PDB file of C-alpha atoms in Angstrom:
ATOM      1  CA  MET A   1      26.345 -23.227 -23.298  1.00  0.00           C
ATOM      2  CA  PRO A   2      26.977 -20.757 -20.505  1.00  0.00           C
ATOM      3  CA  PHE A   3      29.611 -18.694 -20.463  1.00  0.00           C
ATOM      4  CA  SER A   4      31.529 -20.152 -17.274  1.00  0.00           C
ATOM      5  CA  LEU A   5      35.241 -19.745 -16.044  1.00  0.00           C
ATOM      6  CA  LEU A   6      34.072 -22.876 -13.831  1.00  0.00           C
ATOM      7  CA  PRO A   7      36.013 -26.308 -14.132  1.00  0.00           C
ATOM      8  CA  LYS A   8      33.683 -29.163 -13.853  1.00  0.00           C
ATOM      9  CA  LEU A   9      35.988 -30.803 -12.150  1.00  0.00           C
ATOM     10  CA  MET A  10      39.383 -30.347 -10.558  1.00  0.00           C
ATOM     11  CA  THR A  11      42.350 -31.914  -8.898  1.00  0.00           C
ATOM     12  CA  ASP A  12      46.373 -31.937  -8.862  1.00  0.00           C
ATOM     13  CA  LYS A  13      47.818 -33.495 -11.374  1.00  0.00           C
ATOM     14  CA  LEU A  14      47.221 -35.457 -14.621  1.00  0.00           C
ATOM     15  CA  THR A  15      47.954 -38.192 -13.491  1.00  0.00           C
ATOM     16  CA  ASP A  16      45.555 -38.508 -10.434  1.00  0.00           C
ATOM     17  CA  LEU A  17      42.425 -39.364 -13.268  1.00  0.00           C
ATOM     18  CA  THR A  18      41.652 -43.005 -13.687  1.00  0.00           C
ATOM     19  CA  PRO A  19      39.537 -44.889 -16.200  1.00  0.00           C
ATOM     20  CA  GLN A  20      37.685 -45.296 -13.402  1.00  0.00           C
ATOM     21  CA  ILE A  21      36.681 -41.844 -12.753  1.00  0.00           C
ATOM     22  CA  LEU A  22      36.426 -40.462 -15.708  1.00  0.00           C
ATOM     23  CA  ALA A  23      33.772 -44.022 -16.967  1.00  0.00           C
ATOM     24  CA  ASP A  24      31.880 -42.419 -13.856  1.00  0.00           C
ATOM     25  CA  HIS A  25      31.395 -39.198 -15.242  1.00  0.00           C
ATOM     26  CA  GLY A  26      30.208 -40.581 -18.393  1.00  0.00           C
ATOM     27  CA  ILE A  27      33.753 -40.003 -20.311  1.00  0.00           C
ATOM     28  CA  ARG A  28      35.221 -41.762 -23.439  1.00  0.00           C
ATOM     29  CA  LEU A  29      37.076 -39.342 -24.608  1.00  0.00           C
ATOM     30  CA  LEU A  30      40.041 -37.468 -22.769  1.00  0.00           C
ATOM     31  CA  MET A  31      41.233 -34.318 -24.981  1.00  0.00           C
ATOM     32  CA  MET A  32      44.374 -33.400 -22.895  1.00  0.00           C
ATOM     33  CA  ASP A  33      46.754 -29.990 -22.995  1.00  0.00           C
ATOM     34  CA  PHE A  34      49.996 -30.945 -24.240  1.00  0.00           C
ATOM     35  CA  ASP A  35      52.359 -27.832 -22.174  1.00  0.00           C
ATOM     36  CA  ASN A  36      52.679 -28.141 -18.252  1.00  0.00           C
ATOM     37  CA  THR A  37      49.450 -31.390 -18.618  1.00  0.00           C
ATOM     38  CA  ILE A  38      51.998 -33.764 -19.845  1.00  0.00           C
ATOM     39  CA  VAL A  39      55.000 -31.753 -19.507  1.00  0.00           C
ATOM     40  CA  PRO A  40      56.561 -29.064 -18.323  1.00  0.00           C
ATOM     41  CA  TYR A  41      57.262 -25.809 -21.313  1.00  0.00           C
ATOM     42  CA  SER A  42      60.836 -26.903 -20.547  1.00  0.00           C
ATOM     43  CA  THR A  43      60.761 -30.582 -22.209  1.00  0.00           C
ATOM     44  CA  ASP A  44      58.978 -33.058 -24.348  1.00  0.00           C
ATOM     45  CA  ILE A  45      60.291 -36.004 -22.333  1.00  0.00           C
ATOM     46  CA  PRO A  46      57.340 -37.259 -20.097  1.00  0.00           C
ATOM     47  CA  SER A  47      57.795 -38.272 -16.634  1.00  0.00           C
ATOM     48  CA  GLU A  48      58.066 -42.142 -16.002  1.00  0.00           C
ATOM     49  CA  GLN A  49      54.382 -42.052 -13.899  1.00  0.00           C
ATOM     50  CA  MET A  50      53.457 -40.160 -17.400  1.00  0.00           C
ATOM     51  CA  CYS A  51      54.408 -43.015 -19.341  1.00  0.00           C
ATOM     52  CA  ARG A  52      52.447 -45.559 -17.200  1.00  0.00           C
ATOM     53  CA  TRP A  53      49.505 -43.216 -16.793  1.00  0.00           C
ATOM     54  CA  MET A  54      49.637 -42.597 -20.917  1.00  0.00           C
ATOM     55  CA  GLU A  55      49.718 -46.542 -21.179  1.00  0.00           C
ATOM     56  CA  ASP A  56      46.925 -47.755 -18.453  1.00  0.00           C
ATOM     57  CA  MET A  57      44.748 -45.303 -19.892  1.00  0.00           C
ATOM     58  CA  LYS A  58      44.625 -46.712 -23.756  1.00  0.00           C
ATOM     59  CA  ALA A  59      44.888 -50.203 -21.927  1.00  0.00           C
ATOM     60  CA  SER A  60      41.551 -49.173 -21.205  1.00  0.00           C
ATOM     61  CA  GLY A  61      40.007 -48.361 -23.560  1.00  0.00           C
ATOM     62  CA  ILE A  62      39.703 -44.686 -23.455  1.00  0.00           C
ATOM     63  CA  GLN A  63      40.777 -42.586 -25.946  1.00  0.00           C
ATOM     64  CA  LEU A  64      43.421 -40.345 -26.126  1.00  0.00           C
ATOM     65  CA  CYS A  65      43.900 -37.250 -27.619  1.00  0.00           C
ATOM     66  CA  VAL A  66      46.497 -33.936 -26.960  1.00  0.00           C
ATOM     67  CA  VAL A  67      44.571 -30.561 -28.422  1.00  0.00           C
ATOM     68  CA  SER A  68      47.234 -28.342 -28.135  1.00  0.00           C
ATOM     69  CA  ASN A  69      47.604 -24.048 -28.991  1.00  0.00           C
ATOM     70  CA  SER A  70      51.282 -25.025 -30.041  1.00  0.00           C
ATOM     71  CA  HIS A  71      52.667 -24.159 -33.207  1.00  0.00           C
ATOM     72  CA  LYS A  72      55.832 -26.214 -32.183  1.00  0.00           C
ATOM     73  CA  GLN A  73      57.052 -29.184 -33.756  1.00  0.00           C
ATOM     74  CA  ARG A  74      57.997 -30.769 -30.416  1.00  0.00           C
ATOM     75  CA  VAL A  75      53.750 -31.834 -29.667  1.00  0.00           C
ATOM     76  CA  PRO A  76      53.292 -34.277 -32.497  1.00  0.00           C
ATOM     77  CA  GLU A  77      57.158 -35.419 -32.461  1.00  0.00           C
ATOM     78  CA  PHE A  78      56.334 -35.937 -28.367  1.00  0.00           C
ATOM     79  CA  CYS A  79      52.476 -38.152 -29.969  1.00  0.00           C
ATOM     80  CA  ARG A  80      53.990 -40.003 -32.895  1.00  0.00           C
ATOM     81  CA  GLN A  81      56.914 -41.058 -30.138  1.00  0.00           C
ATOM     82  CA  THR A  82      54.265 -42.161 -27.473  1.00  0.00           C
ATOM     83  CA  GLY A  83      51.182 -43.083 -29.590  1.00  0.00           C
ATOM     84  CA  LEU A  84      48.810 -40.503 -29.142  1.00  0.00           C
ATOM     85  CA  ASP A  85      46.309 -38.908 -31.821  1.00  0.00           C
ATOM     86  CA  CYS A  86      47.547 -34.898 -31.959  1.00  0.00           C
ATOM     87  CA  ILE A  87      45.724 -31.935 -32.817  1.00  0.00           C
ATOM     88  CA  THR A  88      47.727 -28.517 -32.839  1.00  0.00           C
ATOM     89  CA  HIS A  89      46.781 -25.359 -34.045  1.00  0.00           C
ATOM     90  CA  ALA A  90      43.924 -25.671 -31.632  1.00  0.00           C
ATOM     91  CA  ARG A  91      42.870 -21.621 -30.716  1.00  0.00           C
ATOM     92  CA  LYS A  92      41.199 -22.721 -27.185  1.00  0.00           C
ATOM     93  CA  PRO A  93      39.028 -21.434 -25.999  1.00  0.00           C
ATOM     94  CA  PHE A  94      37.773 -21.192 -29.525  1.00  0.00           C
ATOM     95  CA  SER A  95      36.148 -24.218 -30.440  1.00  0.00           C
ATOM     96  CA  LYS A  96      37.847 -25.374 -33.702  1.00  0.00           C
ATOM     97  CA  GLY A  97      40.102 -27.511 -31.897  1.00  0.00           C
ATOM     98  CA  ILE A  98      37.904 -28.919 -29.970  1.00  0.00           C
ATOM     99  CA  ARG A  99      35.440 -29.853 -32.220  1.00  0.00           C
ATOM    100  CA  GLN A 100      37.689 -31.223 -34.565  1.00  0.00           C
ATOM    101  CA  CYS A 101      39.001 -34.134 -31.685  1.00  0.00           C
ATOM    102  CA  LEU A 102      34.751 -34.593 -31.271  1.00  0.00           C
ATOM    103  CA  ASP A 103      34.213 -35.127 -35.341  1.00  0.00           C
ATOM    104  CA  ARG A 104      37.434 -37.161 -35.917  1.00  0.00           C
ATOM    105  CA  TYR A 105      36.412 -39.046 -33.002  1.00  0.00           C
ATOM    106  CA  GLY A 106      32.844 -39.040 -33.598  1.00  0.00           C
ATOM    107  CA  ILE A 107      32.143 -38.679 -29.756  1.00  0.00           C
ATOM    108  CA  ALA A 108      29.560 -36.284 -28.601  1.00  0.00           C
ATOM    109  CA  PRO A 109      30.238 -33.737 -25.722  1.00  0.00           C
ATOM    110  CA  SER A 110      28.267 -35.356 -22.835  1.00  0.00           C
ATOM    111  CA  GLN A 111      31.086 -38.101 -23.255  1.00  0.00           C
ATOM    112  CA  ALA A 112      34.296 -35.963 -23.864  1.00  0.00           C
ATOM    113  CA  ALA A 113      36.427 -34.048 -21.086  1.00  0.00           C
ATOM    114  CA  LEU A 114      38.920 -32.105 -21.917  1.00  0.00           C
ATOM    115  CA  VAL A 115      42.027 -31.566 -19.109  1.00  0.00           C
ATOM    116  CA  GLY A 116      44.259 -28.609 -18.747  1.00  0.00           C
ATOM    117  CA  ASP A 117      45.818 -25.703 -16.803  1.00  0.00           C
ATOM    118  CA  GLN A 118      44.401 -23.001 -17.849  1.00  0.00           C
ATOM    119  CA  ILE A 119      41.339 -21.760 -16.974  1.00  0.00           C
ATOM    120  CA  TYR A 120      41.112 -18.741 -19.772  1.00  0.00           C
ATOM    121  CA  THR A 121      41.613 -21.584 -22.818  1.00  0.00           C
ATOM    122  CA  ASP A 122      41.094 -24.869 -21.485  1.00  0.00           C
ATOM    123  CA  THR A 123      38.146 -24.857 -18.121  1.00  0.00           C
ATOM    124  CA  LEU A 124      36.676 -21.769 -20.992  1.00  0.00           C
ATOM    125  CA  GLY A 125      36.919 -23.355 -24.043  1.00  0.00           C
ATOM    126  CA  SER A 126      35.799 -27.556 -23.296  1.00  0.00           C
ATOM    127  CA  ASN A 127      32.578 -25.481 -20.852  1.00  0.00           C
ATOM    128  CA  ALA A 128      31.962 -23.272 -24.200  1.00  0.00           C
ATOM    129  CA  LEU A 129      31.001 -26.445 -25.817  1.00  0.00           C
ATOM    130  CA  GLY A 130      29.636 -29.029 -22.782  1.00  0.00           C
ATOM    131  CA  VAL A 131      32.699 -31.271 -22.715  1.00  0.00           C
ATOM    132  CA  THR A 132      33.661 -32.121 -19.109  1.00  0.00           C
ATOM    133  CA  SER A 133      36.244 -29.692 -18.096  1.00  0.00           C
ATOM    134  CA  ILE A 134      39.088 -30.835 -15.013  1.00  0.00           C
ATOM    135  CA  LEU A 135      41.840 -28.265 -14.464  1.00  0.00           C
ATOM    136  CA  VAL A 136      45.058 -29.473 -12.910  1.00  0.00           C
ATOM    137  CA  LYS A 137      47.410 -27.362 -10.997  1.00  0.00           C
ATOM    138  CA  ALA A 138      50.736 -26.187 -14.254  1.00  0.00           C
ATOM    139  CA  ILE A 139      53.466 -28.437 -13.637  1.00  0.00           C
ATOM    140  CA  ASP A 140      55.705 -25.405 -13.398  1.00  0.00           C
ATOM    141  CA  ASN A 141      55.032 -22.183 -13.550  1.00  0.00           C
ATOM    142  CA  HIS A 142      58.436 -21.194 -14.299  1.00  0.00           C
ATOM    143  CA  ASN A 143      58.125 -17.125 -15.619  1.00  0.00           C
ATOM    144  CA  PHE A 144      56.353 -14.390 -14.139  1.00  0.00           C
ATOM    145  CA  TRP A 145      53.598 -14.823 -17.269  1.00  0.00           C
ATOM    146  CA  LEU A 146      52.320 -17.992 -16.062  1.00  0.00           C
ATOM    147  CA  LYS A 147      52.718 -16.700 -12.658  1.00  0.00           C
ATOM    148  CA  ALA A 148      50.504 -13.966 -13.427  1.00  0.00           C
ATOM    149  CA  ARG A 149      47.962 -16.044 -15.235  1.00  0.00           C
ATOM    150  CA  ASN A 150      47.876 -18.328 -12.428  1.00  0.00           C
ATOM    151  CA  VAL A 151      47.048 -15.515  -9.495  1.00  0.00           C
ATOM    152  CA  LEU A 152      44.517 -14.301 -12.099  1.00  0.00           C
ATOM    153  CA  GLU A 153      42.648 -17.461 -11.583  1.00  0.00           C
ATOM    154  CA  LEU A 154      42.966 -17.945  -8.024  1.00  0.00           C
ATOM    155  CA  PRO A 155      39.580 -16.735  -7.074  1.00  0.00           C
ATOM    156  CA  PHE A 156      37.585 -19.047  -9.675  1.00  0.00           C
ATOM    157  CA  ARG A 157      39.905 -21.995  -8.518  1.00  0.00           C
ATOM    158  CA  PHE A 158      38.716 -20.912  -5.215  1.00  0.00           C
ATOM    159  CA  ALA A 159      35.164 -20.927  -6.200  1.00  0.00           C
ATOM    160  CA  ALA A 160      35.334 -24.175  -7.709  1.00  0.00           C
ATOM    161  CA  ARG A 161      36.926 -26.089  -4.398  1.00  0.00           C
ATOM    162  CA  ASN A 162      34.211 -27.937  -3.781  1.00  0.00           C
ATOM    163  CA  ARG A 163      34.571 -29.693  -7.633  1.00  0.00           C
ATOM    164  CA  ARG A 164      38.545 -31.792  -6.339  1.00  0.00           C
ATOM    165  CA  ILE A 165      38.279 -34.866  -6.947  1.00  0.00           C
ATOM    166  CA  VAL A 166      38.496 -37.148  -3.814  1.00  0.00           C
ATOM    167  CA  LEU A 167      41.042 -40.173  -4.239  1.00  0.00           C
TER     168      LEU A 167
END
């Protein structure tokens, strides 16, 4: 696949995605980044809206799996408590974790999406494997480095502005 830092789709938050939107794009497996996509870095407790969204997605038949670069125990613990599969140490933007998830579910890249808040890891990694990349806004850019990264991503977010999901 070609090198691309432009997401295929964009939306404000993970909970904007619906089973219908995913089905319209042929998505059967939704891989999700963890930190600043599902929950902020500062907690592992999801909002009530996020809990409802996860339950609705599971009921719809869309497969869900957390694919995180994190090495922290909070990710598998969160996934155990919420009934989600997870892959940690994913090494995004490299293919290891994304490919491991596709293999686990036996799903072709064309039927999968990865949603995350970072262009240089989530978007680049999914685009490189032919997985639909979905970019969301970070839940909380609480420190200098996250704010700086966000500024560096602005040109790519602007270039992809016409890829916004209309709700």
